[in-house]
């Protein structure tokens, strides 16, 4: 099982110290969000270079930790064109230097579904979609130039809030350099809980070819139907089935543990590895 973790789970630290902390906790890969994780690196727009990326990648590699994916969580539908341009430029800079970090993908989510509700009350979803499409087309073009992937993460409250929307994005932007970051807990809504198996199989069977990285956390719903994320094993996600599907459709895909504290990380990882080992395909 290729189980890593979001680097900033352990707080914002100097690069070498953070890499050692991650290794000491038994993880051999990370999703690295530079601004959230590294206290000794200025990753503001224009500051990255091949040399800096190599130095950061080497610090992790020396401790047996691979940078599986760069997290660059921008708002690709920001109504402010100046802020959106800065975000796009930031993501494109990450794409340019991803290989120098030792990875081949940069990940983002897609902005809140209700972003344009006030300004476009009768068509806010399609307005958000049109802005998202314009942004992602530009990111895909940049990814193609550098032979890397833009990993897009759908979330149930965001512009891409169903697997059908993810399919539509791939159809409207037919770039091989777009991929899906699949977090099943992000897409599960309360109605799916009754037949979670059918939901997981449908998403996997329809989109597995475009999945390039996985997030692992858990999900549950309170008495009011509000979603929350307990530690893995304490929620409703059918991990045996999910791992069976991953082993069948996407063997050896990188998985990043998410939604845990530093104190919860090791026992959560132990639980997931045990479930993974018990699954036979």
Coordinates of C-alpha atoms in Angstrom, one line a residue:
X1 CA 0.0 0.0 0.0
X2 CA 1.4 3.4 -1.0
X3 CA 0.1 5.4 1.9
X4 CA 1.3 8.9 2.4
X5 CA 0.0 11.9 4.3
X6 CA -0.6 15.6 3.8
X7 CA 2.6 17.1 4.9
X8 CA 1.0 20.0 6.9
X9 CA -0.7 17.4 9.2
X10 CA 2.4 17.9 11.3
X11 CA 2.3 21.6 11.2
X12 CA 4.5 24.2 9.4
X13 CA 8.1 23.3 10.0
X14 CA 11.6 23.8 8.4
X15 CA 11.9 21.5 5.4
X16 CA 14.5 19.0 6.8
X17 CA 12.7 18.8 10.2
X18 CA 9.3 18.2 8.6
X19 CA 10.7 15.5 6.2
X20 CA 12.3 13.8 9.2
X21 CA 9.1 14.0 11.2
X22 CA 7.1 12.4 8.4
X23 CA 9.6 9.6 8.0
X24 CA 9.7 9.0 11.8
X25 CA 5.9 8.6 11.7
X26 CA 6.2 5.8 9.1
X27 CA 5.1 7.6 6.0
X28 CA 7.1 7.3 2.8
X29 CA 5.2 9.9 0.7
X30 CA 3.5 13.2 1.0
X31 CA 1.1 15.6 -0.6
X32 CA 3.1 18.8 -0.1
X33 CA 1.4 22.2 0.0
X34 CA 4.4 24.5 0.2
X35 CA 2.8 27.5 1.8
X36 CA 1.1 25.4 4.5
X37 CA 3.9 23.0 5.3
X38 CA 7.3 24.7 4.9
X39 CA 8.3 27.5 7.3
X40 CA 11.8 28.1 5.7
X41 CA 10.6 28.5 2.1
X42 CA 9.0 31.6 0.5
X43 CA 6.8 30.0 -2.2
X44 CA 5.0 33.2 -3.2
X45 CA 4.5 33.8 -6.9
X46 CA 7.7 34.0 -8.8
X47 CA 9.9 32.6 -6.1
X48 CA 10.1 28.9 -7.3
X49 CA 13.0 27.6 -9.4
X50 CA 14.4 24.3 -10.4
X51 CA 17.1 24.7 -7.8
X52 CA 14.7 25.4 -5.0
X53 CA 12.5 22.5 -6.0
X54 CA 15.4 20.1 -6.2
X55 CA 16.6 21.2 -2.8
X56 CA 13.2 20.5 -1.2
X57 CA 12.8 17.2 -3.1
X58 CA 16.3 16.1 -2.0
X59 CA 15.5 16.9 1.7
X60 CA 12.5 14.5 1.5
X61 CA 14.2 11.9 -0.6
X62 CA 17.2 11.7 1.7
X63 CA 14.8 10.5 4.4
X64 CA 13.0 8.1 2.2
X65 CA 9.9 10.3 1.6
X66 CA 8.6 10.8 -1.9
X67 CA 6.7 14.0 -2.9
X68 CA 3.8 12.3 -4.6
X69 CA 1.8 15.4 -5.4
X70 CA 2.0 19.2 -4.9
X71 CA -1.0 20.7 -3.2
X72 CA -1.8 24.1 -4.7
X73 CA -5.4 24.7 -3.6
X74 CA -6.4 27.8 -5.5
X75 CA -9.9 29.2 -6.1
X76 CA -10.2 28.7 -9.9
X77 CA -13.6 30.5 -10.0
X78 CA -12.7 33.6 -7.9
X79 CA -15.0 36.4 -9.0
X80 CA -12.2 38.9 -8.6
X81 CA -10.2 38.6 -11.8
X82 CA -7.0 39.9 -10.2
X83 CA -7.1 37.3 -7.5
X84 CA -8.0 34.6 -9.9
X85 CA -5.1 35.5 -12.2
X86 CA -2.7 35.4 -9.3
X87 CA -4.1 31.9 -8.4
X88 CA -3.8 30.7 -11.9
X89 CA -0.2 32.0 -12.2
X90 CA 0.6 30.2 -8.9
X91 CA -0.7 26.9 -10.1
X92 CA 1.1 27.2 -13.4
X93 CA 4.3 27.9 -11.6
X94 CA 3.8 24.7 -9.6
X95 CA 3.2 22.8 -12.8
X96 CA 6.4 24.1 -14.4
X97 CA 8.6 22.9 -11.5
X98 CA 6.7 19.8 -10.4
X99 CA 9.2 17.4 -12.0
X100 CA 12.0 19.2 -10.2
X101 CA 10.3 18.3 -6.9
X102 CA 10.3 14.7 -8.0
X103 CA 6.6 14.4 -8.7
X104 CA 4.3 14.8 -11.7
X105 CA 1.0 16.3 -10.5
X106 CA -0.4 19.4 -8.9
X107 CA -3.8 19.3 -7.2
X108 CA -6.6 21.8 -6.6
X109 CA -10.3 21.9 -5.7
X110 CA -12.8 23.9 -7.8
X111 CA -14.4 26.6 -5.7
X112 CA -17.7 26.9 -3.9
X113 CA -20.9 26.0 -5.8
X114 CA -22.7 29.1 -4.5
X115 CA -19.9 31.5 -5.5
X116 CA -22.0 33.3 -8.1
X117 CA -25.4 32.9 -6.4
X118 CA -25.8 36.6 -5.6
X119 CA -24.7 37.9 -8.9
X120 CA -26.3 35.2 -11.1
X121 CA -29.2 33.9 -9.1
X122 CA -30.9 32.2 -12.0
X123 CA -27.8 30.6 -13.5
X124 CA -25.1 30.6 -10.8
X125 CA -24.0 27.0 -11.4
X126 CA -23.5 27.5 -15.1
X127 CA -21.7 30.8 -14.5
X128 CA -19.3 29.0 -12.1
X129 CA -18.9 26.2 -14.6
X130 CA -18.0 28.6 -17.4
X131 CA -15.3 30.3 -15.3
X132 CA -14.0 26.9 -14.1
X133 CA -13.8 25.6 -17.6
X134 CA -11.8 28.7 -18.8
X135 CA -9.4 28.3 -15.9
X136 CA -8.9 24.6 -16.3
X137 CA -8.3 24.9 -20.0
X138 CA -5.4 27.2 -19.3
X139 CA -4.0 24.9 -16.6
X140 CA -4.3 21.9 -18.8
X141 CA -2.5 23.7 -21.6
X142 CA 0.3 24.5 -19.2
X143 CA 0.4 20.9 -17.9
X144 CA 0.8 19.7 -21.4
X145 CA 3.8 21.9 -22.0
X146 CA 5.6 20.3 -19.1
X147 CA 4.4 16.7 -19.3
X148 CA 2.7 16.8 -15.9
X149 CA -0.8 16.5 -14.6
X150 CA -3.3 18.9 -13.1
X151 CA -5.2 16.8 -10.5
X152 CA -8.8 18.1 -10.0
X153 CA -10.6 17.2 -6.8
X154 CA -14.4 17.2 -6.8
X155 CA -16.3 18.0 -3.6
X156 CA -20.0 17.7 -2.9
X157 CA -20.4 21.5 -2.2
X158 CA -18.1 22.8 -5.0
X159 CA -18.5 23.6 -8.7
X160 CA -17.5 19.9 -9.4
X161 CA -19.9 18.3 -6.9
X162 CA -20.8 15.0 -8.6
X163 CA -18.9 12.4 -10.6
X164 CA -21.2 13.4 -13.5
X165 CA -19.7 16.9 -13.4
X166 CA -16.2 15.3 -13.3
X167 CA -17.1 13.3 -16.4
X168 CA -18.4 16.5 -18.1
X169 CA -15.1 18.3 -17.4
X170 CA -13.1 15.6 -19.1
X171 CA -15.5 15.6 -22.0
X172 CA -15.3 19.4 -22.5
X173 CA -11.6 19.6 -21.9
X174 CA -10.2 16.5 -23.6
X175 CA -6.6 16.8 -22.3
X176 CA -4.7 13.8 -21.2
X177 CA -2.9 16.0 -18.7
X178 CA -6.0 16.4 -16.6
X179 CA -6.6 13.8 -13.9
X180 CA -8.9 13.2 -11.0
X181 CA -7.9 13.3 -7.3
X182 CA -10.6 11.0 -5.9
X183 CA -11.7 11.4 -2.3
X184 CA -14.8 9.3 -1.9
X185 CA -15.8 11.1 1.3
X186 CA -15.8 14.4 -0.6
X187 CA -18.5 13.1 -3.0
X188 CA -20.6 11.0 -0.7
X189 CA -23.9 12.7 0.2
X190 CA -26.4 11.4 2.8
X191 CA -28.6 9.7 0.2
X192 CA -25.6 7.6 -1.0
X193 CA -25.2 6.1 2.5
X194 CA -28.1 3.7 1.9
X195 CA -26.3 2.1 -1.0
X196 CA -22.8 3.1 -0.7
X197 CA -21.5 0.1 -2.6
X198 CA -23.4 1.0 -5.7
X199 CA -22.2 4.6 -5.5
X200 CA -18.5 3.6 -5.1
X201 CA -18.7 1.1 -7.9
X202 CA -20.4 3.6 -10.2
X203 CA -17.8 6.3 -9.6
X204 CA -14.9 3.9 -9.9
X205 CA -16.1 2.1 -13.0
X206 CA -16.9 5.4 -14.8
X207 CA -13.8 7.4 -13.9
X208 CA -11.0 5.0 -12.9
X209 CA -9.1 5.6 -16.0
X210 CA -8.7 9.3 -15.1
X211 CA -7.9 8.8 -11.4
X212 CA -4.3 9.7 -10.6
X213 CA -4.2 10.1 -6.8
X214 CA -6.4 9.2 -3.8
X215 CA -7.3 10.9 -0.5
X216 CA -8.2 8.7 2.5
X217 CA -10.3 10.0 5.4
X218 CA -13.7 9.0 6.7
X219 CA -17.2 10.5 6.7
X220 CA -20.3 10.5 8.8
X221 CA -23.6 12.5 9.2
X222 CA -24.9 13.9 12.4
X223 CA -28.6 13.9 13.5
X224 CA -29.2 17.0 11.5
X225 CA -27.7 15.5 8.4
X226 CA -24.6 17.6 8.5
X227 CA -21.5 15.9 7.2
X228 CA -18.3 15.6 9.3
X229 CA -15.0 13.7 9.1
X230 CA -14.1 11.4 11.9
X231 CA -10.8 9.4 11.9
X232 CA -10.6 6.5 9.5
X233 CA -12.6 3.6 10.8
X234 CA -14.9 5.7 12.9
X235 CA -17.2 6.8 10.0
X236 CA -19.3 5.0 7.4
X237 CA -17.0 4.7 4.5
X238 CA -16.8 1.1 3.4
X239 CA -13.1 0.8 3.3
X240 CA -12.9 -2.9 2.5
X241 CA -14.9 -2.3 -0.6
X242 CA -13.1 0.9 -1.5
X243 CA -9.7 -0.8 -1.2
X244 CA -11.0 -3.8 -3.2
X245 CA -11.9 -1.4 -6.0
X246 CA -8.6 0.4 -5.8
X247 CA -6.7 -2.9 -5.9
X248 CA -8.7 -4.0 -8.9
X249 CA -8.8 -0.8 -10.9
X250 CA -5.8 1.3 -9.7
X251 CA -3.1 -0.9 -8.2
X252 CA -0.2 1.0 -6.6
X253 CA -1.9 4.4 -6.9
X254 CA -0.7 7.0 -4.4
X255 CA -2.9 7.5 -1.4
X256 CA -2.7 10.4 1.0
X257 CA -4.1 10.2 4.5
X258 CA -6.2 13.3 5.3
X259 CA -8.5 14.6 8.0
X260 CA -6.4 13.6 11.0
X261 CA -4.4 15.4 13.6
X262 CA -0.7 14.6 14.1
X263 CA -1.6 12.5 17.1
X264 CA -4.2 10.5 15.1
X265 CA -2.0 10.0 12.0
X266 CA -0.1 6.8 13.1
X267 CA -3.0 4.9 14.5
X268 CA -5.2 5.9 11.5
X269 CA -2.5 4.7 9.1
X270 CA -2.1 1.4 11.0
X271 CA -5.9 0.8 10.7
X272 CA -5.9 1.6 7.0
X273 CA -2.9 -0.7 6.3
X274 CA -4.6 -3.5 8.2
X275 CA -7.7 -3.2 6.2
X276 CA -5.7 -3.0 3.0
X277 CA -3.8 -6.2 3.9
X278 CA -7.0 -8.1 4.6
X279 CA -8.6 -7.3 1.2
X280 CA -8.1 -10.0 -1.4
X281 CA -8.8 -9.5 -5.1

